[in-house]
Tab-separated table of C-alpha atoms in Angstrom:
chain	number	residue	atom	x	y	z
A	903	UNK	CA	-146.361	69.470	-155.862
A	904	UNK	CA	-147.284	72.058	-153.251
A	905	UNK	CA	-150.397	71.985	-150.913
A	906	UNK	CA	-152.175	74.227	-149.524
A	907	UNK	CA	-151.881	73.881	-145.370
A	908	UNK	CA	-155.988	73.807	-145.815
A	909	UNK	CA	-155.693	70.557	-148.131
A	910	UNK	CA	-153.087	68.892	-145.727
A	911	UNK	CA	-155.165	68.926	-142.678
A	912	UNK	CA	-157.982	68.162	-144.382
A	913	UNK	CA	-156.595	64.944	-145.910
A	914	UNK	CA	-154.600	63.953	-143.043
A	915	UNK	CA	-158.032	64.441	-140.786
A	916	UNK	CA	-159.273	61.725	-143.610
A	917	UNK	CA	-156.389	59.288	-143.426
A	918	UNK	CA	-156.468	59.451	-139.561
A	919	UNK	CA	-160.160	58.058	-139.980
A	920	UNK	CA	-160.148	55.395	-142.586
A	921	UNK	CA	-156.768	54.071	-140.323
A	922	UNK	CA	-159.066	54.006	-137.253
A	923	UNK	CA	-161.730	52.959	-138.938
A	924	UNK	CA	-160.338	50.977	-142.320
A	925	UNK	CA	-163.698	53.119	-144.801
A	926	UNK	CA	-164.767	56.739	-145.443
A	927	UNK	CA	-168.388	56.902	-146.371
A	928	UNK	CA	-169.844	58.451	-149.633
A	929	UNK	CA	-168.812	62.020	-149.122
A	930	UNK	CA	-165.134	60.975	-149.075
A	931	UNK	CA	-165.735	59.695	-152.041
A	932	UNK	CA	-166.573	62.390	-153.690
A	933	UNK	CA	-163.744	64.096	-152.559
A	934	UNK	CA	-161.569	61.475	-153.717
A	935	UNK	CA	-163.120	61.507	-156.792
A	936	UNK	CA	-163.611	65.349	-157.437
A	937	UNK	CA	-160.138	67.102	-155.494
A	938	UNK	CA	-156.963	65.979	-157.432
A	939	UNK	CA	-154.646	67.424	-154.240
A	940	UNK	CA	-157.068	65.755	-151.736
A	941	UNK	CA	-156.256	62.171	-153.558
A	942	UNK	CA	-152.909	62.615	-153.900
A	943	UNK	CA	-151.923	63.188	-150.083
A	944	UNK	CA	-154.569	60.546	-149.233
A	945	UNK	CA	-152.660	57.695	-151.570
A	946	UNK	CA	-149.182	59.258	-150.498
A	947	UNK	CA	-150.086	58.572	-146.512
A	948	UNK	CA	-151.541	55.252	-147.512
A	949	UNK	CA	-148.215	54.048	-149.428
A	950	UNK	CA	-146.041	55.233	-146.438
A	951	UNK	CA	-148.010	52.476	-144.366
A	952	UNK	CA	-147.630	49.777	-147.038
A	953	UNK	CA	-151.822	50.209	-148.134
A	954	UNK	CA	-153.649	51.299	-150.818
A	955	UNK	CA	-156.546	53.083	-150.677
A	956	UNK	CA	-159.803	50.815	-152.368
A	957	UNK	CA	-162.343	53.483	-154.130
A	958	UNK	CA	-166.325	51.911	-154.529
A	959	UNK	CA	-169.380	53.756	-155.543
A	960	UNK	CA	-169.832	54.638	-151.666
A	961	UNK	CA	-166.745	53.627	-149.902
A	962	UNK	CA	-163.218	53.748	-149.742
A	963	UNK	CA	-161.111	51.412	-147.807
A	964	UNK	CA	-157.320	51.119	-146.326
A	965	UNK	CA	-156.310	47.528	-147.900
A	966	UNK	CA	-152.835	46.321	-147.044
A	967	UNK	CA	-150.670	45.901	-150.171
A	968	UNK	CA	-147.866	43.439	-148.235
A	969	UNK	CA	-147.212	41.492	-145.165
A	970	UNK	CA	-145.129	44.372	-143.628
A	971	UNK	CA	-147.972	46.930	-143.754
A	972	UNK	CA	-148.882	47.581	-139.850
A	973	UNK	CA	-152.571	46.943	-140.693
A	974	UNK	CA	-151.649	43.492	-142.380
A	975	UNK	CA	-153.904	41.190	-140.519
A	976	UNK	CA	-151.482	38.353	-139.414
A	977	UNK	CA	-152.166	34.599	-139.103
A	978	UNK	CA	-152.337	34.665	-134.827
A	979	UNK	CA	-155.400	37.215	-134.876
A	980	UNK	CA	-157.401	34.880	-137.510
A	981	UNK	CA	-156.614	32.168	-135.570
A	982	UNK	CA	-157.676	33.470	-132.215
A	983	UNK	CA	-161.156	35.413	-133.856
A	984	UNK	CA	-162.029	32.471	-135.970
A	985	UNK	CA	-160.338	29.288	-135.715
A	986	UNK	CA	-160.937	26.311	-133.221
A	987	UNK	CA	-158.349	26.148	-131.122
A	988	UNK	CA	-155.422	24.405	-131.759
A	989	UNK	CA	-155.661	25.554	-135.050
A	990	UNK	CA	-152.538	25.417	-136.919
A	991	UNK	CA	-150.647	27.285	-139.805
A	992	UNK	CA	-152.027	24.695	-141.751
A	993	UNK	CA	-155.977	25.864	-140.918
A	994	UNK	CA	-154.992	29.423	-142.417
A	995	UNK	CA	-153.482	27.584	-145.711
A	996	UNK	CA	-156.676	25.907	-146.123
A	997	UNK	CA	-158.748	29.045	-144.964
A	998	UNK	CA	-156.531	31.400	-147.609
A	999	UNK	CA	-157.006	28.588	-150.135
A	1000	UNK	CA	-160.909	28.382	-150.132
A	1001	UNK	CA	-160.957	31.831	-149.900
A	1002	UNK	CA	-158.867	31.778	-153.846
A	1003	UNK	CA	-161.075	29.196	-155.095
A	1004	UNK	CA	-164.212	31.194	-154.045
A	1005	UNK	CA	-162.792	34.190	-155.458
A	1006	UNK	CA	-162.037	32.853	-158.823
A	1007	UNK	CA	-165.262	30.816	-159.256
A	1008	UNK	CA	-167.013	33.979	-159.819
A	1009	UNK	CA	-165.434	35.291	-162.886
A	1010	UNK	CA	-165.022	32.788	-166.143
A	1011	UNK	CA	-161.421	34.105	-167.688
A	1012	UNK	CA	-158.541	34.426	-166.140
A	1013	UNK	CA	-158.019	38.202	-165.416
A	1014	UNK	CA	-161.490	38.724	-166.163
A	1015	UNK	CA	-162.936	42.083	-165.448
A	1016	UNK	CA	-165.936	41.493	-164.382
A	1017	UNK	CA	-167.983	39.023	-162.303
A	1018	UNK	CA	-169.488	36.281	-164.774
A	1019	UNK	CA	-171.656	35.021	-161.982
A	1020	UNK	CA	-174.003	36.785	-159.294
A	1021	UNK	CA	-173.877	34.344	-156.083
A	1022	UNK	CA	-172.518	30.736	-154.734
A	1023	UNK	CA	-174.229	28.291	-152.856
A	1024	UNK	CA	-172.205	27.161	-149.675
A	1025	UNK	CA	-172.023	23.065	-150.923
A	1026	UNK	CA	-171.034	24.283	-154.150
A	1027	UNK	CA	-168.019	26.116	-153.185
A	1028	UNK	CA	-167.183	22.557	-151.423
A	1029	UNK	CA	-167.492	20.811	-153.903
A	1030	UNK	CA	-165.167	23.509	-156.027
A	1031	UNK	CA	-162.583	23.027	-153.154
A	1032	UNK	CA	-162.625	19.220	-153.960
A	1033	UNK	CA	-161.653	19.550	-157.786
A	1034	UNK	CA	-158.871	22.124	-156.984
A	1035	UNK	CA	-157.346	19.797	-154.413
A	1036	UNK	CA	-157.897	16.969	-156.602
A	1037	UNK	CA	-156.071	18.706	-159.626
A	1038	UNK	CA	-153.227	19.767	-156.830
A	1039	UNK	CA	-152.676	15.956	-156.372
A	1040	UNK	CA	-152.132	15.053	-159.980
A	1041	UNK	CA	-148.319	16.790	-158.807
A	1042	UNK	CA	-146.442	14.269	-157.053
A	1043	UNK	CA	-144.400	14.907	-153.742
A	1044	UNK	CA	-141.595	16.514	-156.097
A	1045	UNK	CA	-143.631	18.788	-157.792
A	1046	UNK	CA	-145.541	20.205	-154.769
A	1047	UNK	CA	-142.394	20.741	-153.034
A	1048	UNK	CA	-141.140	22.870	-155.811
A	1049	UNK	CA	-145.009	24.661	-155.907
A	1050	UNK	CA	-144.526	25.927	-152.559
A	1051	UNK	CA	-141.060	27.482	-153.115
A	1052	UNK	CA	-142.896	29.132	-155.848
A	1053	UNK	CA	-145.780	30.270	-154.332
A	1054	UNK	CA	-145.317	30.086	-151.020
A	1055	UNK	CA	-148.564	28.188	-149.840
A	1056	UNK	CA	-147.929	24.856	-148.334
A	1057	UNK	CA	-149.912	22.459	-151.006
A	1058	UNK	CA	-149.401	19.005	-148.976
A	1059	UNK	CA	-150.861	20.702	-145.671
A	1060	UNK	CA	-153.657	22.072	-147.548
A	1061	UNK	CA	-154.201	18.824	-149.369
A	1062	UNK	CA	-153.994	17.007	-145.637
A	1063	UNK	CA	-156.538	19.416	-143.791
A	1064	UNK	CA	-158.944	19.139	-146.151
A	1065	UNK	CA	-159.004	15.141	-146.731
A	1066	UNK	CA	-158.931	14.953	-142.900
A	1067	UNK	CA	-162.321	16.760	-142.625
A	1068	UNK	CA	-165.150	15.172	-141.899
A	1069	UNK	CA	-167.918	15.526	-144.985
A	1070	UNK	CA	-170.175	12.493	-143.504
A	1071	UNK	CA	-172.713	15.128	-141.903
A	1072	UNK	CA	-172.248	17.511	-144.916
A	1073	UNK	CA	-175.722	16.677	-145.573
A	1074	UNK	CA	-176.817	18.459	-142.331
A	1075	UNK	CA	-178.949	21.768	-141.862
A	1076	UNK	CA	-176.906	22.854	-138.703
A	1077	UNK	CA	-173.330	22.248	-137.944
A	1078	UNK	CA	-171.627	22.626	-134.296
A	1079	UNK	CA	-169.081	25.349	-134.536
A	1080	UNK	CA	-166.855	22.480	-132.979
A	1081	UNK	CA	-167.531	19.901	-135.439
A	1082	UNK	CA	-164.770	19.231	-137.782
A	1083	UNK	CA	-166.412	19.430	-140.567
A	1084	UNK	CA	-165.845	20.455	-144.706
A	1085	UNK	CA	-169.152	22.508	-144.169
A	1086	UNK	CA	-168.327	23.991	-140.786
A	1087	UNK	CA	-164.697	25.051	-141.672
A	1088	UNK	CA	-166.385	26.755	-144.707
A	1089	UNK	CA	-168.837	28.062	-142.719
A	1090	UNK	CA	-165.693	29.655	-140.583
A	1091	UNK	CA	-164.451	31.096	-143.694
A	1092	UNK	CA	-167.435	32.833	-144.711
A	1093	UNK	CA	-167.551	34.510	-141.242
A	1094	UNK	CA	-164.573	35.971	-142.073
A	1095	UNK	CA	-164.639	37.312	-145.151
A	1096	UNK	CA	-168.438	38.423	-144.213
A	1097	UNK	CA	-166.567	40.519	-141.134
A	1098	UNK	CA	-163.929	41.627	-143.655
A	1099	UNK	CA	-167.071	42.770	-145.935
A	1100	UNK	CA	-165.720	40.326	-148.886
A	1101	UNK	CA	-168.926	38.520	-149.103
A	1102	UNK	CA	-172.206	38.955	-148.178
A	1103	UNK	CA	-175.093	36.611	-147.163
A	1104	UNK	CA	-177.896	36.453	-149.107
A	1105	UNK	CA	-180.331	33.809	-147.774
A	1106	UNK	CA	-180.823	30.123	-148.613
A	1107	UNK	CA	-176.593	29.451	-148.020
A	1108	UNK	CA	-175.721	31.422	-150.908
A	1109	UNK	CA	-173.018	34.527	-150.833
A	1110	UNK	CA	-172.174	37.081	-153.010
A	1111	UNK	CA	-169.326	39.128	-153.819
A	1112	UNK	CA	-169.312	42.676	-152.629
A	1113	UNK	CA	-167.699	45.884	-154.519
A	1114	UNK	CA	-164.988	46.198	-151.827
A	1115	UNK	CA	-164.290	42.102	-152.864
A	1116	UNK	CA	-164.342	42.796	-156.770
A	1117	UNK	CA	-162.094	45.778	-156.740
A	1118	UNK	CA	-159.616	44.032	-154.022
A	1119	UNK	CA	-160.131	40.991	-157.065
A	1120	UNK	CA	-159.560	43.131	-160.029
A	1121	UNK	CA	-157.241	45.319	-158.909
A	1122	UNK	CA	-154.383	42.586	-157.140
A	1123	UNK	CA	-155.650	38.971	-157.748
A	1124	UNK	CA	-155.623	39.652	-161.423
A	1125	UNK	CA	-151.996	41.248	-161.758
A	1126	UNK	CA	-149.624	38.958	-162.058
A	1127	UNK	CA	-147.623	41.620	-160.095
A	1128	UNK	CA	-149.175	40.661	-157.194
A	1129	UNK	CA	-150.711	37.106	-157.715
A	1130	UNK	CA	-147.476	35.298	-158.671
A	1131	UNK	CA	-149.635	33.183	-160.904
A	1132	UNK	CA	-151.783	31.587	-157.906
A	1133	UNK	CA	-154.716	31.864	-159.941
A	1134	UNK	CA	-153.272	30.840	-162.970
A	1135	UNK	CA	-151.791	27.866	-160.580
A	1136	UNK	CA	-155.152	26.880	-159.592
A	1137	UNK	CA	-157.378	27.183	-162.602
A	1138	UNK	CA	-154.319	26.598	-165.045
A	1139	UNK	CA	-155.240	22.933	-166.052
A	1140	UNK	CA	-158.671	24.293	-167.422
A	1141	UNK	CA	-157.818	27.582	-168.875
A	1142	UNK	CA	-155.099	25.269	-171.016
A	1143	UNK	CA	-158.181	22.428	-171.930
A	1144	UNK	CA	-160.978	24.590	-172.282
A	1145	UNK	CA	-159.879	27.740	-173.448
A	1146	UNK	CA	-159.928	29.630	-170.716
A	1147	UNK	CA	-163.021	28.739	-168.767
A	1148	UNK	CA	-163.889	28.104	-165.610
């Protein structure tokens, strides 16, 4: 296809902004949505880098596709930015793995479309952490070891991190950033993906999803493409007894 010079700048001046800035407001939207060349060059520069470009009702936003796109966010900078120090490779297992868990306890299918629920409380997503590990440990040592080959994800670090946590003072209205803690590290988490715009706070401990989260969801967690299964990994055990649900 040929563009007009006019169109190139124009949608170069775009990419240059949403890779400074990682979101274009409404009115790039409606040039996304409305100009056919516009789109085009803007998803051409975005695969060159290894992104995709993530279209809302207001928004668009530069989301990595792999671990070799240049605006990957790599395990170091979450672990200087939000984990206690000393924080291992293990810490960002368990932080990618409640982060999964929260993601798929909002929709009831696996590769639902849509959201089946409208928040989470904070103790609840704990306590959703604490069936997945539990139904992780029904594998023995064999099992797991073949599980992360598959997937990738270190299972018996996960599983260790999480029983080492303290949940004695889950009970607690206020945690110390520096307590180890079930509700602190998830309290870490949801910083995160509240930074990322994932999630956002809602009052009384509860989160939602935002639109930037459910497309990200829709678009990669629920292609097999891309997932690899995790969530069918995960939430496998009850899709297989209960038809699905979850």
């Amino acid at each position: 296809m040929n563009y007009s010079e006019q169109k190139v700048i124009r949608s170069f001046q775009l990419y240059t902004q949403i890779a400074r800035e990682g979101v274009l407001d409404i009115e790039a939207v409606q040039l996304y949505k409305s100009d056919d060349e516009i789109r085009s060059l803007l998803d051409l520069y975005s695969r060159e880098v290894d992104c995709v470009i993530i279209l809302t009702s207001e928004r668009l936003f530069l989301v990595p596709r792999t671990k070799l796109s240049p605006f990957h966010v790599n395990n170091d900078w979450i672990k200087r930015h939000y984990l206690r120090s000393g924080a291992t490779n293990g810490d960002i297992y368990l932080l990618y793995f409640a982060t999964l868990v929260l993601f798929g306890s909002f929709y009831d299918t696996y590769q639902s479309q849509e959201p089946t629920r409208q928040f989470i409380r904070l103790d609840e997503w704990i306590h959703l952490i604490q069936e997945r590990i539990e139904q992780i440990k029904t594998n023995d040592e064999a099992q797991l070891k073949e599980l992360e080959k598959e997937f990738s994800y270190n299972w018996s670090i996960i599983i260790q991190k999480w029983d080492d946590m303290d949940d004695i003072k889950e009970t607690a209205k206020k945690q110390s950033g520096n307590t180890i803690s079930r509700l602190s590290f998830i309290d870490t988490v949801k910083r995160f993906l509240v930074d990322q715009e994932l999630v956002q706070e809602i009052g009384n401990d509860e989160i939602t999803l935002t639109e930037k989260a459910k497309t990200i969801i829709q678009r990669f967690f629920m292609e097999v493409e891309y997932n690899k299964g995790i969530f069918e990994f995960i939430y496998g055990f009850e899709r297989d007894e209960e038809n699905a649900s979850y």
